[in-house]
CSV table of C-alpha atoms in Angstrom, one decimal:
chain,number,residue,atom,x,y,z
A,204,MET,CA,0.0,0.0,0.2
A,205,GLY,CA,2.9,2.3,1.0
A,206,ASP,CA,4.3,1.7,-2.4
A,207,SER,CA,1.4,2.9,-4.4
A,208,HIS,CA,1.2,6.1,-2.3
A,209,SER,CA,4.7,7.0,-3.0
A,210,ILE,CA,4.1,6.4,-6.8
A,211,VAL,CA,1.0,8.5,-6.6
A,212,SER,CA,3.2,11.4,-4.6
A,213,GLN,CA,5.4,11.4,-7.8
A,214,ILE,CA,2.5,13.2,-9.5
A,215,GLY,CA,3.2,16.4,-7.4
A,216,ASP,CA,7.1,16.1,-7.9
A,217,LEU,CA,6.7,15.6,-11.9
A,218,ALA,CA,4.5,19.0,-11.6
A,219,GLN,CA,6.7,20.8,-9.8
A,220,SER,CA,9.9,20.0,-11.9
A,221,GLY,CA,7.5,20.8,-14.9
A,222,GLU,CA,6.6,24.1,-13.7
A,223,LYS,CA,10.4,24.7,-13.2
A,224,MET,CA,11.1,23.8,-16.7
A,225,ILE,CA,8.1,25.9,-18.0
A,226,GLU,CA,9.6,28.8,-16.0
A,227,ARG,CA,12.9,28.4,-17.5
A,228,LEU,CA,11.4,28.0,-21.2
A,229,ARG,CA,9.7,31.3,-20.2
A,230,ARG,CA,12.8,33.2,-19.5
A,231,LYS,CA,14.4,32.0,-22.6
A,232,ALA,CA,11.3,32.9,-24.8
A,233,PHE,CA,10.1,36.2,-23.1
A,234,LEU,CA,11.5,39.6,-21.8
A,235,PRO,CA,12.7,39.4,-18.3
A,236,ASP,CA,9.3,40.7,-16.9
A,237,SER,CA,8.0,37.4,-18.5
A,238,ARG,CA,5.8,39.6,-20.8
A,239,LYS,CA,6.3,39.1,-24.5
A,240,GLY,CA,7.2,42.1,-26.8
A,241,LEU,CA,5.8,42.2,-30.3
A,242,ASN,CA,8.6,43.1,-32.6
A,243,VAL,CA,6.9,42.0,-35.9
A,244,ARG,CA,7.1,44.6,-38.8
A,245,PHE,CA,5.3,45.1,-42.1
A,246,GLY,CA,6.9,46.3,-45.4
A,247,ILE,CA,5.2,49.3,-47.4
A,248,ALA,CA,3.9,46.8,-50.0
A,249,GLU,CA,2.4,44.5,-47.0
A,250,ALA,CA,1.0,47.6,-45.5
A,251,ALA,CA,-0.6,48.7,-48.4
A,252,GLN,CA,-1.8,45.4,-49.1
A,253,LEU,CA,-3.3,45.0,-45.5
A,254,LEU,CA,-5.2,48.6,-46.0
A,255,GLY,CA,-6.6,47.8,-49.5
A,256,CYS,CA,-4.5,51.0,-51.2
A,257,SER,CA,-1.7,51.9,-52.7
A,258,THR,CA,1.8,52.3,-51.7
A,259,ASN,CA,1.8,55.6,-53.3
A,260,ARG,CA,-1.0,56.6,-51.2
A,261,ILE,CA,0.7,55.9,-47.9
A,262,ARG,CA,4.1,57.8,-49.5
A,263,MET,CA,1.8,60.7,-50.3
A,264,ALA,CA,0.3,60.8,-46.7
A,265,GLU,CA,3.9,60.5,-45.4
A,266,ASP,CA,4.9,63.2,-47.4
A,267,ASP,CA,2.5,65.7,-46.7
A,268,GLY,CA,2.5,65.1,-42.8
A,269,ARG,CA,-0.9,63.3,-42.3
A,270,LEU,CA,1.4,60.2,-41.4
A,271,PRO,CA,5.0,60.3,-39.9
A,272,ALA,CA,7.7,59.8,-42.0
A,273,ALA,CA,8.3,55.9,-42.6
A,274,PRO,CA,10.7,54.2,-39.4
A,275,ALA,CA,14.1,54.0,-40.6
A,276,GLY,CA,16.9,51.6,-39.3
A,277,GLU,CA,20.4,53.0,-38.1
A,278,ASN,CA,21.5,52.8,-41.7
A,279,GLY,CA,18.9,55.1,-42.8
A,280,ARG,CA,16.8,52.3,-44.8
A,281,ARG,CA,13.1,51.8,-44.0
A,282,ILE,CA,12.6,48.8,-41.4
A,283,GLY,CA,8.9,48.5,-41.8
A,284,TYR,CA,5.9,49.5,-39.7
A,285,ASN,CA,5.0,48.0,-36.5
A,286,VAL,CA,1.4,47.0,-35.2
A,287,ASP,CA,1.0,50.5,-33.5
A,288,GLU,CA,2.1,52.4,-36.5
A,289,LEU,CA,-0.1,49.9,-38.7
A,290,LEU,CA,-3.1,50.9,-36.6
A,291,HIS,CA,-2.5,54.5,-36.9
A,292,MET,CA,-2.3,54.4,-40.5
A,293,ARG,CA,-5.4,52.6,-41.0
A,294,GLU,CA,-6.9,55.4,-38.7
A,295,VAL,CA,-5.7,58.2,-40.8
A,296,LEU,CA,-6.5,56.8,-44.5
A,297,ASP,CA,-9.9,55.6,-43.1
A,298,ALA,CA,-9.1,52.1,-43.5
A,299,LEU,CA,-10.5,50.7,-39.9
A,300,PRO,CA,-12.7,47.6,-40.5
A,301,HIS,CA,-14.6,48.0,-37.1
A,302,ARG,CA,-18.1,47.1,-37.1
A,303,GLY,CA,-20.9,49.9,-37.3
A,304,PRO,CA,-22.7,50.9,-34.3
A,305,ASP,CA,-25.5,48.8,-34.7
A,306,ASP,CA,-23.6,45.6,-35.6
A,307,VAL,CA,-23.6,42.9,-32.9
A,308,PRO,CA,-19.9,41.9,-32.0
A,309,SER,CA,-19.1,38.4,-33.4
A,310,MET,CA,-18.7,36.0,-30.4
A,311,ILE,CA,-17.1,32.8,-31.8
A,312,ALA,CA,-16.7,29.9,-29.5
A,313,VAL,CA,-13.9,27.8,-30.9
A,314,GLN,CA,-15.0,24.3,-29.4
A,315,ASN,CA,-14.4,20.5,-29.9
A,316,PHE,CA,-14.4,18.0,-27.1
A,317,LYS,CA,-11.5,15.9,-28.8
A,318,GLY,CA,-8.1,17.1,-27.4
A,319,GLY,CA,-5.1,17.7,-29.6
A,320,VAL,CA,-7.0,19.4,-32.6
A,321,GLY,CA,-5.3,22.6,-32.2
A,322,LYS,CA,-8.0,24.6,-30.7
A,323,SER,CA,-6.0,26.9,-28.7
A,324,THR,CA,-3.6,27.2,-31.8
A,325,VAL,CA,-6.5,28.1,-34.0
A,326,THR,CA,-7.8,30.6,-31.2
A,327,THR,CA,-4.8,32.6,-31.0
A,328,HIS,CA,-3.7,32.5,-34.6
A,329,LEU,CA,-7.4,33.6,-35.5
A,330,ALA,CA,-6.9,36.4,-32.7
A,331,HIS,CA,-3.7,37.5,-34.4
A,332,TYR,CA,-5.2,37.4,-38.0
A,333,PHE,CA,-7.9,39.7,-37.0
A,334,ALA,CA,-5.7,42.1,-34.9
A,335,VAL,CA,-3.3,42.4,-38.1
A,336,GLN,CA,-6.5,43.2,-40.2
A,337,GLY,CA,-7.1,46.1,-37.7
A,338,TYR,CA,-10.1,44.8,-35.7
A,339,ARG,CA,-10.6,45.2,-32.0
A,340,VAL,CA,-10.5,41.6,-30.4
A,341,LEU,CA,-11.2,40.1,-26.9
A,342,VAL,CA,-10.1,36.8,-26.4
A,343,VAL,CA,-11.5,34.8,-23.4
A,344,ASP,CA,-9.8,31.8,-21.9
A,345,CYS,CA,-12.7,29.7,-20.3
A,346,ASP,CA,-10.2,26.6,-20.1
A,347,SER,CA,-8.8,25.8,-16.8
A,348,GLN,CA,-5.9,24.2,-18.7
A,349,ALA,CA,-5.1,27.9,-19.8
A,350,THR,CA,-3.2,27.0,-23.2
A,351,THR,CA,-4.5,30.0,-24.5
A,352,THR,CA,-3.3,32.2,-21.7
A,353,THR,CA,0.1,30.5,-21.8
A,354,LEU,CA,0.4,31.3,-25.5
A,355,PHE,CA,-0.3,35.0,-24.8
A,356,GLY,CA,2.8,35.6,-22.6
A,357,PHE,CA,1.3,34.9,-19.2
A,358,ASN,CA,2.1,31.8,-16.9
A,359,PRO,CA,-1.2,30.8,-15.4
A,360,HIS,CA,0.4,29.3,-12.3
A,361,PHE,CA,2.5,32.2,-11.3
A,362,ASN,CA,1.3,35.2,-13.0
A,363,ILE,CA,-2.6,34.7,-12.8
A,364,SER,CA,-4.5,34.3,-9.5
A,365,ARG,CA,-8.1,32.9,-9.2
A,366,GLU,CA,-9.4,36.6,-8.9
A,367,GLU,CA,-8.0,37.3,-12.4
A,368,THR,CA,-9.9,34.8,-14.2
A,369,LEU,CA,-14.0,34.3,-14.9
A,370,TYR,CA,-14.1,32.9,-11.3
A,371,PRO,CA,-15.0,35.9,-9.2
A,372,TYR,CA,-17.9,36.6,-11.9
A,373,LEU,CA,-19.2,33.2,-12.3
A,374,SER,CA,-18.7,31.8,-8.7
A,375,ILE,CA,-21.7,30.8,-6.5
A,376,ASP,CA,-20.8,33.8,-4.1
A,377,PRO,CA,-19.5,36.4,-6.8
A,378,THR,CA,-17.1,39.2,-5.8
A,379,GLN,CA,-17.5,40.9,-9.1
A,380,ALA,CA,-20.5,42.7,-10.9
A,381,ASP,CA,-19.2,43.0,-14.3
A,382,LEU,CA,-16.1,41.6,-16.2
A,383,LEU,CA,-14.0,44.4,-16.7
A,384,TYR,CA,-11.9,43.5,-13.7
A,385,ALA,CA,-10.5,40.4,-15.5
A,386,VAL,CA,-9.5,42.1,-18.9
A,387,LYS,CA,-5.8,42.2,-19.6
A,388,ASN,CA,-3.7,44.1,-22.2
A,389,THR,CA,-1.4,41.8,-24.6
A,390,PRO,CA,1.5,42.6,-26.4
A,391,TRP,CA,-0.9,43.4,-29.5
A,392,PRO,CA,-2.4,46.7,-29.2
A,393,ASN,CA,-6.1,45.9,-30.2
A,394,VAL,CA,-6.1,42.3,-28.4
A,395,ASP,CA,-7.1,42.0,-25.1
A,396,LEU,CA,-7.2,38.9,-23.0
A,397,ILE,CA,-9.6,37.6,-19.9
A,398,PRO,CA,-6.9,35.0,-18.8
A,399,SER,CA,-7.8,31.5,-16.9
A,400,ASN,CA,-5.9,29.1,-14.5
A,401,LEU,CA,-6.3,25.8,-12.8
A,402,GLU,CA,-8.5,27.3,-10.2
A,403,LEU,CA,-11.2,28.3,-12.7
A,404,PHE,CA,-12.1,24.7,-12.4
A,405,ASP,CA,-13.9,25.4,-9.1
A,406,VAL,CA,-16.4,26.9,-10.7
A,407,GLU,CA,-17.5,23.7,-12.4
A,408,TYR,CA,-17.6,21.8,-8.8
A,409,GLU,CA,-19.5,24.7,-7.2
A,410,LEU,CA,-22.2,25.0,-9.9
A,411,ALA,CA,-22.3,20.9,-10.2
A,412,ALA,CA,-23.2,21.1,-6.6
A,413,ALA,CA,-25.7,24.2,-6.7
A,414,GLY,CA,-27.3,22.5,-9.7
A,415,ALA,CA,-28.2,19.3,-7.7
A,416,ASP,CA,-30.9,21.4,-5.8
A,417,GLY,CA,-32.5,22.4,-9.4
A,418,SER,CA,-31.3,24.2,-12.4
A,419,SER,CA,-32.4,27.7,-11.9
A,420,ILE,CA,-28.8,28.5,-10.5
A,421,LEU,CA,-27.3,27.3,-13.7
A,422,ALA,CA,-29.7,29.2,-15.9
A,423,ALA,CA,-29.2,32.2,-14.1
A,424,ARG,CA,-25.3,31.7,-14.5
A,425,PHE,CA,-25.5,31.0,-18.0
A,426,ARG,CA,-27.4,34.2,-18.7
A,427,LYS,CA,-24.9,36.1,-16.5
A,428,LEU,CA,-21.8,35.2,-18.6
A,429,LYS,CA,-23.7,35.8,-21.6
A,430,GLN,CA,-24.7,39.4,-20.3
A,431,GLY,CA,-21.4,40.0,-19.0
A,432,LEU,CA,-19.6,39.1,-22.0
A,433,MET,CA,-22.1,41.2,-24.3
A,434,ASP,CA,-21.8,44.4,-21.9
A,435,LEU,CA,-17.9,44.1,-22.6
A,436,ALA,CA,-18.1,43.1,-26.3
A,437,ARG,CA,-19.4,46.8,-26.8
A,438,ASN,CA,-15.9,47.8,-27.2
A,439,TYR,CA,-14.7,45.2,-29.6
A,440,ASP,CA,-15.5,43.8,-33.1
A,441,VAL,CA,-14.8,40.0,-32.6
A,442,VAL,CA,-14.8,38.2,-29.2
A,443,ILE,CA,-13.0,34.6,-29.4
A,444,LEU,CA,-13.9,32.3,-26.9
A,445,ASP,CA,-11.8,29.2,-25.7
A,446,PRO,CA,-14.0,26.8,-23.8
A,447,PRO,CA,-12.8,23.6,-21.9
A,448,PRO,CA,-13.0,20.6,-24.1
A,449,ALA,CA,-15.5,19.1,-22.0
A,450,LEU,CA,-19.5,19.0,-21.4
A,451,GLY,CA,-19.1,20.9,-18.1
A,452,THR,CA,-21.1,24.0,-16.8
A,453,ILE,CA,-18.4,26.5,-18.3
A,454,SER,CA,-18.6,25.0,-21.4
A,455,LEU,CA,-22.3,25.1,-21.8
A,456,ALA,CA,-22.3,28.6,-20.7
A,457,VAL,CA,-20.1,29.6,-23.2
A,458,MET,CA,-21.8,27.8,-25.9
A,459,GLN,CA,-24.8,29.8,-24.9
A,460,ALA,CA,-23.0,33.1,-24.7
A,461,ALA,CA,-21.3,32.6,-28.2
A,462,ASN,CA,-23.4,33.7,-31.5
A,463,ALA,CA,-21.0,31.6,-33.8
A,464,LEU,CA,-19.4,28.1,-33.6
A,465,LEU,CA,-16.2,27.0,-35.1
A,466,VAL,CA,-15.2,23.5,-34.5
A,467,PRO,CA,-11.5,22.5,-35.4
A,468,MET,CA,-10.9,19.0,-36.3
A,469,ALA,CA,-7.8,17.0,-37.2
A,470,ALA,CA,-8.0,14.8,-40.4
A,471,THR,CA,-8.0,11.6,-38.8
A,472,THR,CA,-10.3,8.9,-38.3
A,473,PRO,CA,-10.5,9.1,-34.5
A,474,ASP,CA,-11.0,12.7,-34.9
A,475,PHE,CA,-13.5,12.6,-37.4
A,476,CYS,CA,-15.4,10.1,-35.1
A,477,SER,CA,-15.3,12.2,-32.0
A,478,THR,CA,-16.2,15.2,-33.8
A,479,VAL,CA,-19.5,13.6,-34.9
A,480,GLN,CA,-19.9,12.5,-31.2
A,481,PHE,CA,-19.5,15.9,-30.2
A,482,LEU,CA,-22.0,17.3,-32.6
A,483,ASN,CA,-24.5,14.8,-31.5
A,484,MET,CA,-24.0,15.8,-27.8
A,485,MET,CA,-24.3,19.3,-28.6
A,486,ASP,CA,-27.5,18.7,-30.6
A,487,GLN,CA,-28.7,17.1,-27.7
A,488,VAL,CA,-27.7,19.4,-25.1
A,489,ILE,CA,-28.9,22.6,-27.3
A,490,ALA,CA,-32.5,21.0,-27.3
A,491,GLN,CA,-32.4,20.6,-23.3
A,492,LEU,CA,-31.3,24.2,-22.9
A,493,VAL,CA,-33.9,25.2,-25.3
A,494,GLU,CA,-36.4,23.3,-23.1
A,495,ALA,CA,-35.1,25.1,-19.9
A,496,GLY,CA,-35.9,28.7,-21.6
A,497,ILE,CA,-32.2,29.4,-22.4
A,498,GLU,CA,-32.1,30.7,-26.0
A,499,ILE,CA,-29.1,29.3,-28.4
A,500,ASP,CA,-28.9,31.1,-31.7
A,501,TYR,CA,-25.7,31.2,-34.1
A,502,ASN,CA,-25.0,33.4,-37.2
A,503,PHE,CA,-22.7,30.6,-38.5
A,504,VAL,CA,-21.5,27.0,-37.6
A,505,ARG,CA,-18.5,25.6,-39.3
A,506,LEU,CA,-15.9,22.9,-39.0
A,507,ILE,CA,-12.1,23.6,-40.2
A,508,CYS,CA,-9.6,21.1,-40.8
A,509,SER,CA,-6.6,21.7,-38.6
A,510,LYS,CA,-3.2,20.1,-38.9
A,511,PHE,CA,-3.4,19.0,-42.6
A,512,ASP,CA,-0.8,17.2,-44.4
A,513,ALA,CA,-1.6,17.7,-48.2
A,514,ASN,CA,1.0,14.9,-48.8
A,515,ASP,CA,-0.7,12.3,-46.4
A,516,PRO,CA,-2.9,10.3,-48.5
A,517,SER,CA,-4.8,9.2,-45.3
A,518,HIS,CA,-5.2,13.3,-44.7
A,519,THR,CA,-6.7,13.5,-48.3
A,520,MET,CA,-8.9,10.4,-47.9
A,521,LEU,CA,-10.4,12.1,-44.9
A,522,ARG,CA,-10.7,15.4,-46.1
A,523,ALA,CA,-13.0,14.1,-48.9
A,524,ILE,CA,-15.1,12.3,-46.1
A,525,MET,CA,-15.5,15.3,-44.2
A,526,GLU,CA,-16.7,17.1,-47.5
A,527,GLN,CA,-19.2,14.5,-48.3
A,528,THR,CA,-20.5,14.7,-44.8
A,529,PHE,CA,-20.4,18.1,-43.6
A,530,GLY,CA,-20.9,19.6,-47.3
A,531,ALA,CA,-20.7,23.6,-46.8
A,532,ALA,CA,-20.5,23.6,-43.2
A,533,LEU,CA,-16.9,22.6,-43.8
A,534,LEU,CA,-14.7,25.5,-44.6
A,535,PRO,CA,-13.0,24.8,-47.9
A,536,VAL,CA,-9.5,25.8,-47.0
A,537,PRO,CA,-7.8,23.7,-44.1
A,538,ILE,CA,-5.2,24.8,-41.9
A,539,LEU,CA,-2.0,23.1,-43.2
A,540,GLU,CA,0.4,21.2,-40.8
A,541,SER,CA,3.1,23.5,-40.8
A,542,ALA,CA,6.9,23.2,-38.9
A,543,GLU,CA,6.5,27.1,-38.8
A,544,ILE,CA,3.4,26.7,-36.5
A,545,SER,CA,5.2,24.3,-34.2
A,546,HIS,CA,8.7,26.2,-34.2
A,547,ALA,CA,6.4,29.4,-33.2
A,548,ALA,CA,4.5,27.3,-30.5
A,549,LEU,CA,7.7,26.4,-29.0
A,550,ARG,CA,8.5,29.9,-28.6
A,551,MET,CA,5.0,30.3,-27.0
A,552,MET,CA,4.1,32.5,-30.2
A,553,THR,CA,2.0,32.7,-33.2
A,554,VAL,CA,3.3,32.8,-36.9
A,555,TYR,CA,1.7,36.2,-36.9
A,556,GLU,CA,4.4,37.1,-34.1
A,557,LEU,CA,7.5,36.0,-35.8
A,558,GLU,CA,9.9,38.8,-37.0
A,559,LYS,CA,11.4,36.5,-39.3
A,560,PRO,CA,11.1,32.9,-40.5
A,561,ILE,CA,12.3,30.2,-38.3
A,562,GLY,CA,12.4,27.6,-40.8
A,563,THR,CA,13.2,28.6,-44.5
A,564,PRO,CA,11.6,31.8,-45.9
A,565,ARG,CA,9.6,29.6,-48.5
A,566,THR,CA,7.8,27.4,-45.8
A,567,HIS,CA,7.3,30.6,-43.8
A,568,LYS,CA,5.5,32.3,-46.7
A,569,ARG,CA,3.6,29.3,-47.7
A,570,CYS,CA,2.5,28.7,-43.8
A,571,LYS,CA,1.4,32.7,-43.4
A,572,ALA,CA,-0.3,32.6,-46.9
A,573,ASN,CA,-2.4,29.7,-45.9
A,574,LEU,CA,-3.1,30.8,-42.3
A,575,ASP,CA,-4.3,34.5,-43.9
A,576,GLU,CA,-6.5,32.3,-46.4
A,577,ALA,CA,-8.1,30.0,-43.8
A,578,MET,CA,-8.4,32.6,-41.1
A,579,GLY,CA,-9.9,35.0,-43.9
A,580,GLN,CA,-12.8,32.8,-44.6
A,581,ILE,CA,-14.1,33.4,-41.0
A,582,GLU,CA,-13.5,37.1,-41.2
A,583,GLN,CA,-15.8,37.0,-44.6
A,584,LEU,CA,-18.6,35.1,-42.3
A,585,VAL,CA,-18.2,37.9,-39.4
A,586,ARG,CA,-18.5,40.6,-41.9
A,587,ALA,CA,-21.6,38.9,-43.9
A,588,GLY,CA,-23.0,38.8,-40.4
A,589,TRP,CA,-22.7,42.5,-40.4
A,590,GLY,CA,-24.3,42.7,-43.9
A,591,ARG,CA,-21.0,43.5,-45.5
A,592,VAL,CA,-20.0,41.9,-48.8
A,593,GLU,CA,-16.7,42.5,-49.9
A,594,PRO,CA,-16.2,44.3,-52.8
A,595,SER,CA,-14.7,42.4,-55.7
A,596,SER,CA,-11.3,43.1,-57.1
A,597,GLU,CA,-10.5,44.6,-60.2
A,598,GLU,CA,-9.4,41.6,-61.5
A,599,GLU,CA,-13.0,39.8,-61.0
A,600,VAL,CA,-14.5,42.6,-62.3
A,601,LEU,CA,-12.8,42.8,-65.4
A,602,HIS,CA,-13.3,39.0,-66.0
A,603,ALA,CA,-16.6,38.4,-64.8
A,604,PRO,CA,-19.0,37.0,-67.3
A,605,ALA,CA,-21.3,39.6,-68.9
């Protein structure tokens, strides 16, 4: 008996040495204060493409003083614009993609109960994609595993206390009346984060215990999360929710607070089967929630294939099966498996944060182009929800059938 106890006590030792190693990695990856800096820059051609204008228009605005002179390095050559400068440029040249005052903020839950599908990777890349495009973004980490919080440069164990998560707002004895207390700045000037840590899981216990006396407490909590997020969302265009990968109370509250659902899935048979199970469960649960008087309504529900390797025949076969099964609900462009994404994750970054390629420039370029296209599909859905149809490019207009 003593033996098995000592084996179990190893778990604590493993956790402790793991935490120490995370700190070492963090010190290597981050600045001394354990907050990441954002050093990514955009050349004038890329800036013009992002703003949908000509490089000439940017140069003219710099010449006539509407924009500051282009930043230059020590040798006098242009060094490209940082994200702050890019946002200022959007403001001056009237190229901010913000929603209109009557448009409802898009609140996207990124959910699948299967682990390892890249849920947090999709969440953070989506947030940074929207940031580069000039949107105001709020990311809400609702998962006590806190991977998204970590990817944003916070250590959930050392930097984040329970009082800084959703806990004080959602607990049975709440100490906060709104969610403003939890919003943190990130290295991105137009992305904020509500972080998470392991103690957020206490909410599950509390609500499960309270729910045993009847579901009215749960229903009130569900409405409370939605209300709190809607109040906060007034200052944002897009809110991205990362729920726990399990059918618990928090997960259900998040699914109810969202107005769009994105389901990432990897191209393997077990992932396909478990995603079908997830959709089945969601269907049943939504029916029960509606019966209990809790509304759920989505502007869009889409599946996205993540970690797709075009050179793997089994991936290609499964992708065909997904297309046949899910039809138009499956986004046409998958997120390709790329060493660049894994290399960036090792540094606790997304590809959008890299100053320069980690692998070959070609790999980096291909990966970024794919991410832009994959995430751009979601941006189009968000804009369609606001009644914005993207203007056709000149090319399309010229070659359109009469």
